[in-house]
Structures are given as C-alpha cells and as structure tokens.
Amino acid sequence: MNFQIFGPYPVPVGNDHPGFIDDSDIRAFWSGTPELDELSSTCGVYLFGVKGQEGRRKELSRDRIWYVGKAEKLNFRGECFNGRNRNSYNKVLNAIYKNKGEAVMFFIVRCDQDGSFSESATEGTYDGLRFLEKMFIQFALQSNAELLNVVGLRNYKTTFIEGLLNDSKAGRRRRDVKHLWGSLGITGKPIAINVDSKKSNNYRVLGPYEVPIKSWQLPKQLDYPRFGELFENISDREQFDIANSSGVYIILSQYRNSVKPVFVGNLNGWESSHRQAVNTTQYFEGFRIDERRLSKSVRSVRGNWTIYFLPRVKPNGNPAKPNRDSEDFLLSLVLDYAKAKNHNVRSSDSSSGFLSNLYLEGFINANQGESRRNTVRSLREFLF
C-alpha cells in the first residue's frame, strides 16, 4: 500500500461571500490546477489547515492543522467540502482567525500497485486509510488541542498518560518518561485536551528496565521466570504493585547510539482475543508474550533490550482494574507513533500486520531524503 503526499493547496475564500468558503470557492479550488482536477477523483486522507498570521496572538502565529478526514467511499471532491466540514472550516476562519488566515489543504493519496491513483472504494474498505487518519489526528493534536474532529476523540479526553496525554506536569516529569516518548519519535508538546486530574483511565510510566534474556544468541530468548524477580524489584523501588496491575508494555532496543521500539503489547485487548476467553483478564504477574507476535525477526534485532510498563492506575496511584477498551486505545496510540519511528515494530495487535507493507513518503518506510521534500517538510511544519 503506497500513499503520496500533495499540498499545501490554497483554498479560495470569499469569492461571493467575504470570509466564507462557498460553492464558487470550491469550484475554483478543484479547477485551480490540472493536478487538483486529477486529485479530486482519488481517495485517501485529507488535512485542512490554516497558515498562521505574524503579529497575531501566539497560538495563531504558526501553521496549524484543524481537521483530519478520510475519503474512502467518496472521492476527495465529494468528501473534503461536504456541508458539515465546510461549516467547521468557516467557523475557524471567522471566529478564530477573523478572516485573516490562509486556508490550505493537504492530500495523502492512496496509490494502486501500478502506481496510479486509487479511486474511491465502491465495496469494502481500504487497508491503511483508517490507520493513517488516526495517526495524523494524533500528530495534529500535539500542536492543536482544538482540532475540529469529533468522532474518535472521546478516549483522548478521558485518558491520562504520564508525560504524553492530558498531563499538566508533563514538562516537569522525570528524564526516563521523556526518554520513552523521545524514543518513539514524540518530540512535540504533550497532547492536552482535558487536564482534569480525575480521568476515567490513568496510566503511569515505569521504566526502563533490562529485559530478562535467557540467551543473547540471535534470535534472543526471553527468560520469563526472571520477570517475577523484576516485578519484585519494581514494587520495592516504585512502591507500586505492578504484578497485580495491567496495561501496555513497550520493548526498546538500543544498538550503538540508536534506540528504537521493537514490540508494543497489551494484556487484555487484541492479544487476549487470540489466547484466552473474553471474560478473563490478565495481570503483569503472569506476563508472557505470544510467540506468534514476538517473531523470530523481532528477537533477532541486535542491541540491548529495555522494557517500559504503562500500568492502569486509580487517581490515588494504586493499581486499577483492567479495562479492555482503554488498553486497546493506549496500544493503538503508542503503536501509531512507534510505527512511524520503526516500520518493523511488532505488536500484540494481530491486525497491525498489514502495516509492514505500508509506505507513506517521508513518514513510514520512507526513503532517505524524502522528509526534506518541500511538500513533506511543509506538512511536518503544520503538524509539529
């Protein structure tokens, strides 16, 4: 699956109605260049942004993405400027930018095997579109907590993740917490949509700890019995009963000066559906990775392995009961970043296997130098 990035394309505003994107503006947009006319009949992910205005208040002085959507059943022409989207765009341009911002569009276009642009999916869905839409929503949220997207943001509003999501003290967190997010390529500001300290789902960051290895000969073999000793040491040091908690774990590999994620898993989400009954739950006490997921190729990655645990906690800091939906959300959020950092990362989510064949220029499986292409660089400036 290949995706190419196009843009930013200026969106005409106010041909007939000053300050508003109307029908005449949309017609002028699609007919503006032969390239846009061709893109109008394709599908993929689109991003609506506004170029900041120098001299205006700080939050509007930079370029920001305001909406991320996908065109799948409909093409870009039928989806990007539908009535609901247009109303949202106009609200931003009028209420926030006071008609002084420059509206733009980016397109992440899906390509067929022969390299031609894909048309909309008349039946079924396209692998990768939902993943990319969600990935760019997360990227955009790092610089714009007022993102116009409504669907899919509930978990972002009700979850606290130390140093990453809705953490008002993120800038004062310990070095290990910042190191984890930096190792996943998360360099922007923490996502802050709701800073209420009494979230429905709260997660700590514990680590890094050395992964117990039975044999360092490649492919590595994990020493699962020694995880019990590790959990005892963690409990003594952190004053937290990790063995009786549940959540997400991240394995990082450091080889020379390079650190990258190699495995991201959870205990009671996707992984459990392959290993146990739906009504049962797992805790770190019985920690073990499904060997089908921790493949030979993963265990053949060179370097020292460390592991971080993200246990679910109560507001008072004690272990909370497992929550399947919450663990799935956290796994998906972390995996999106990890995949952009290391396209070979593996996960307990069996549905993520298709990502190995996903190419997005400048972001996933990218060729050297692609991130410097003007279009890719411009999109990064909007996002980060």
XYZ file of C-alpha atoms in Angstrom:
384
model
C 0.000 0.000 0.000
C 1.538 3.264 -1.134
C 0.485 6.772 -0.159
C 1.819 10.030 -1.568
C 1.562 13.493 -0.065
C 0.357 16.521 -2.049
C -0.044 20.131 -0.959
C -0.456 22.548 0.597
C -3.023 23.924 -1.858
C -4.528 27.349 -1.045
C -8.306 27.282 -0.653
C -10.063 30.319 -2.173
C -12.187 32.169 0.364
C -14.796 34.855 -0.223
C -15.390 34.925 -3.989
C -19.102 35.567 -3.428
C -19.380 35.793 0.371
C -16.481 37.571 2.101
C -14.772 35.412 4.715
C -16.680 32.222 3.835
C -15.856 29.171 1.724
C -18.849 28.767 -0.588
C -19.768 26.773 -3.696
C -17.944 29.117 -6.056
C -14.786 28.872 -3.938
C -14.924 25.085 -4.032
C -15.363 25.018 -7.805
C -12.433 27.404 -8.160
C -10.330 25.210 -5.879
C -10.780 21.973 -7.840
C -10.293 23.700 -11.177
C -7.297 25.695 -9.989
C -4.667 23.362 -11.492
C -4.686 20.195 -13.632
C -3.138 18.375 -10.645
C -6.033 19.278 -8.343
C -8.538 18.306 -11.011
C -6.888 14.867 -11.135
C -6.700 14.538 -7.346
C -10.396 15.346 -6.964
C -11.408 11.873 -8.185
C -8.958 9.976 -5.942
C -9.169 8.880 -2.304
C -7.104 8.855 0.856
C -6.652 11.145 3.866
C -7.041 14.916 3.735
C -5.978 17.627 6.174
C -7.447 21.118 6.394
C -5.084 23.705 7.825
C -4.694 27.440 8.237
C -1.459 29.356 7.812
C -0.724 31.475 10.848
C -0.575 35.231 10.783
C 2.530 37.015 12.037
C 1.846 39.599 14.685
C -1.354 37.971 15.894
C -1.676 36.279 19.274
C 0.767 33.459 19.911
C -1.479 30.451 19.226
C -2.391 31.802 15.785
C 1.099 32.822 14.701
C 2.008 29.362 13.420
C 0.604 26.993 10.832
C -1.918 24.536 12.265
C -3.959 21.578 11.079
C -7.623 21.944 12.087
C -9.282 18.856 10.634
C -8.217 15.371 9.516
C -10.575 13.221 7.467
C -10.591 10.317 5.071
C -12.167 9.928 1.652
C -12.931 6.273 1.052
C -16.486 5.605 -0.109
C -16.481 9.055 -1.707
C -13.590 10.707 -3.517
C -11.891 13.881 -2.299
C -14.256 16.096 -4.298
C -17.295 14.549 -2.614
C -15.849 14.433 0.901
C -13.499 17.339 1.676
C -16.020 20.176 1.449
C -19.259 18.498 2.461
C -21.721 20.681 4.356
C -20.563 19.690 7.836
C -16.886 20.177 7.010
C -17.464 23.480 5.294
C -19.337 24.852 8.315
C -16.459 23.804 10.574
C -13.839 25.379 8.304
C -15.774 28.636 8.122
C -16.175 28.720 11.898
C -12.391 28.561 12.317
C -11.707 31.147 9.638
C -14.269 33.602 11.020
C -14.387 33.086 14.776
C -10.697 32.384 15.363
C -8.729 33.948 12.518
C -11.167 36.822 11.875
C -10.926 36.231 8.103
C -7.157 36.800 8.102
C -5.895 33.216 7.941
C -4.971 31.443 4.697
C -6.826 28.130 4.348
C -4.956 25.194 2.783
C -5.477 21.504 2.015
C -3.094 18.535 2.109
C -3.897 15.215 0.459
C -2.474 11.796 1.397
C -3.359 9.926 -1.790
C -3.673 6.153 -1.991
C -1.947 4.530 -4.988
C -2.652 1.198 -6.678
C 0.027 -1.416 -7.334
C 0.755 0.012 -10.772
C 1.432 3.433 -9.247
C -1.782 5.071 -10.442
C -4.048 6.933 -8.014
C -6.784 4.827 -6.410
C -10.415 5.653 -6.948
C -12.917 5.508 -4.088
C -13.800 2.077 -2.686
C -17.191 1.135 -4.106
C -17.224 -2.021 -1.965
C -15.468 -2.742 1.320
C -12.668 -0.613 2.729
C -9.028 0.134 2.030
C -6.392 -1.145 4.452
C -4.343 1.647 5.915
C -6.754 4.563 5.479
C -8.192 4.368 8.993
C -4.719 3.894 10.449
C -3.320 6.958 8.657
C -6.342 9.079 9.565
C -5.891 8.212 13.236
C -2.134 8.696 13.077
C -2.460 12.201 11.648
C -5.167 13.071 14.184
C -2.667 12.235 16.930
C 0.071 14.250 15.251
C -2.241 17.236 14.808
C -3.417 17.075 18.432
C 0.154 17.649 19.616
C 0.051 21.208 18.310
C -3.694 21.879 18.254
C -5.889 20.592 21.075
C -8.856 22.386 19.447
C -8.875 20.023 16.459
C -12.315 20.035 14.833
C -12.617 16.240 14.695
C -15.366 14.908 16.959
C -15.561 11.197 16.217
C -12.789 9.198 17.865
C -11.669 11.819 20.394
C -13.597 10.511 23.429
C -10.703 8.351 24.630
C -8.271 11.250 24.240
C -10.446 13.329 26.551
C -10.917 10.654 29.234
C -7.365 9.279 29.419
C -4.301 10.482 31.304
C -0.880 9.149 30.263
C 2.112 10.360 32.231
C 4.118 12.806 30.136
C 2.073 12.311 26.970
C -1.669 12.887 27.254
C -3.565 15.397 29.423
C -0.618 15.747 31.804
C -0.381 19.300 33.149
C 3.005 18.472 34.727
C 4.489 16.865 31.619
C 7.315 19.380 31.385
C 8.475 18.500 34.897
C 8.372 14.723 34.505
C 11.494 12.680 35.179
C 14.034 12.049 32.456
C 13.024 8.399 31.923
C 9.475 9.402 30.990
C 10.718 11.931 28.451
C 13.225 9.387 27.132
C 10.461 6.891 26.369
C 8.407 9.324 24.315
C 11.515 10.616 22.577
C 12.453 7.037 21.649
C 9.061 6.736 19.953
C 9.669 9.893 17.958
C 7.313 12.023 20.057
C 9.107 15.348 20.198
C 6.258 17.847 20.243
C 4.218 19.082 23.163
C 2.108 16.542 25.099
C -1.473 16.297 23.914
C -3.667 18.343 26.256
C -7.393 18.239 25.584
C -8.697 17.827 29.117
C -6.479 18.473 32.136
C -8.952 17.208 34.749
C -6.910 15.048 37.129
C -9.780 12.598 37.686
C -9.748 10.866 34.327
C -11.612 7.627 33.672
C -8.353 5.983 32.611
C -4.978 6.874 34.100
C -1.607 5.358 33.172
C 1.807 5.633 34.795
C 5.144 5.161 33.076
C 7.530 2.711 34.767
C 10.965 2.025 33.329
C 13.261 1.479 31.679
C 14.163 -1.972 32.999
C 16.502 -4.516 31.484
C 14.594 -7.299 29.745
C 15.466 -10.706 31.284
C 17.220 -12.618 28.495
C 17.930 -16.351 28.698
C 20.146 -16.439 25.638
C 21.678 -13.469 23.818
C 22.482 -15.592 20.791
C 20.242 -14.416 17.967
C 17.346 -14.910 17.948
C 17.176 -13.888 21.605
C 15.230 -15.961 24.123
C 13.342 -14.226 26.920
C 13.724 -15.602 30.446
C 10.112 -15.438 31.627
C 10.676 -16.831 35.170
C 13.028 -13.917 35.906
C 10.244 -11.430 35.193
C 8.920 -12.350 38.647
C 12.159 -11.082 40.196
C 11.953 -7.963 38.049
C 8.433 -7.208 39.283
C 9.528 -7.632 42.904
C 12.352 -5.147 42.364
C 9.996 -2.703 40.664
C 7.485 -2.971 43.523
C 10.208 -2.315 46.096
C 11.656 0.639 44.204
C 8.450 2.285 42.953
C 6.188 1.308 45.873
C 3.729 0.076 43.276
C 2.349 -3.464 42.966
C 2.998 -3.892 39.266
C 2.469 -7.663 39.355
C -1.212 -7.090 40.170
C -1.708 -4.353 37.592
C -2.439 -4.433 33.880
C -1.751 -2.249 30.893
C 0.624 -1.762 27.986
C 4.321 -2.559 27.648
C 6.948 -1.290 25.191
C 10.229 -3.031 24.371
C 13.030 -0.815 23.064
C 16.310 -1.905 21.511
C 19.471 0.175 21.811
C 22.269 -0.595 19.378
C 25.204 1.797 19.472
C 23.623 5.266 19.515
C 20.289 4.238 18.039
C 17.175 3.492 20.132
C 14.014 2.154 18.518
C 10.810 0.375 19.569
C 10.677 -3.306 18.574
C 7.495 -4.516 20.300
C 4.364 -2.895 21.738
C 1.794 -5.023 23.552
C -1.100 -5.030 25.972
C -2.575 -7.717 28.209
C -6.338 -7.524 27.849
C -7.012 -6.184 24.378
C -6.262 -7.647 20.961
C -3.727 -10.133 22.289
C -6.169 -11.742 24.698
C -8.703 -12.449 21.963
C -6.227 -14.913 20.484
C -5.180 -16.550 23.722
C -7.998 -16.673 26.218
C -11.703 -16.322 26.840
C -13.159 -12.848 26.527
C -14.345 -12.805 30.145
C -10.922 -13.470 31.672
C -8.299 -10.851 32.441
C -4.538 -10.865 32.694
C -2.117 -9.089 35.002
C 1.599 -8.485 34.654
C 2.131 -11.217 37.251
C 1.677 -13.832 34.531
C 3.491 -11.797 31.893
C 4.256 -13.611 28.669
C 4.328 -12.514 25.034
C 2.548 -14.601 22.426
C 5.402 -16.216 20.463
C 3.463 -15.701 17.237
C 3.752 -11.972 17.846
C 7.302 -11.878 19.229
C 8.550 -13.372 15.985
C 11.993 -14.666 15.133
C 12.707 -11.475 13.194
C 11.933 -9.354 16.280
C 14.108 -11.489 18.548
C 16.916 -11.179 16.007
C 17.149 -7.404 16.447
C 20.610 -6.521 17.753
C 21.210 -4.442 20.815
C 20.344 -4.236 24.491
C 16.646 -4.573 25.249
C 14.809 -2.493 27.811
C 11.135 -2.504 28.680
C 8.688 0.130 29.884
C 5.388 -0.684 31.578
C 2.340 1.566 31.384
C 0.016 0.215 34.111
C -3.528 1.466 34.588
C -3.894 3.241 37.929
C -6.547 4.838 40.085
C -6.405 8.614 40.713
C -4.703 7.819 44.043
C -1.916 5.955 42.218
C -2.846 2.391 43.167
C -3.400 -0.335 40.525
C -6.774 -0.126 38.787
C -8.831 -2.962 37.349
C -8.048 -3.874 33.712
C -10.122 -2.154 31.060
C -10.137 -3.839 27.660
C -11.266 -0.820 25.614
C -8.849 1.502 27.385
C -5.890 -0.830 26.840
C -6.799 -1.151 23.171
C -6.844 2.636 22.827
C -3.494 3.040 24.564
C -1.901 0.286 22.488
C -3.203 1.845 19.292
C -1.979 5.317 20.293
C 1.536 4.120 21.135
C 1.713 1.837 18.092
C 0.903 4.697 15.721
C 3.951 6.608 16.933
C 6.149 3.511 17.125
C 5.276 2.540 13.558
C 6.321 5.932 12.267
C 9.640 5.551 14.152
C 10.318 1.905 13.175
C 8.227 0.329 10.427
C 9.367 -3.139 11.554
C 7.941 -2.782 15.067
C 5.637 -5.662 16.024
C 2.638 -5.746 18.314
C 0.186 -7.962 20.139
C -2.391 -6.421 17.776
C -2.581 -9.036 15.030
C -4.444 -6.601 12.786
C -1.334 -4.430 12.536
C 0.430 -6.946 10.307
C -0.601 -5.093 7.168
C 1.470 -2.123 8.298
C 4.666 -3.863 7.211
C 3.633 -3.216 3.615
C 2.536 0.360 4.185
C 4.529 3.164 2.564
C 3.936 6.834 3.257
C 6.575 9.118 1.836
C 8.518 10.966 4.459
C 6.852 9.106 7.356
C 6.615 5.291 7.049
C 9.108 3.103 5.169
C 10.411 6.357 3.749
C 13.422 6.598 1.501
C 16.379 8.686 2.561
C 15.881 12.370 1.913
C 12.101 12.213 1.468
C 11.477 14.200 4.638
C 13.272 17.120 3.013
C 10.909 17.296 0.059
C 9.030 20.605 0.162
C 5.566 19.052 0.474
C 6.605 16.653 3.245
C 8.543 19.359 5.087
C 5.592 21.731 4.859
C 3.200 19.148 6.300
C 5.595 18.451 9.169
C 5.735 22.168 9.937
C 1.943 22.211 10.222
C 1.896 19.131 12.473
C 4.875 19.506 14.774
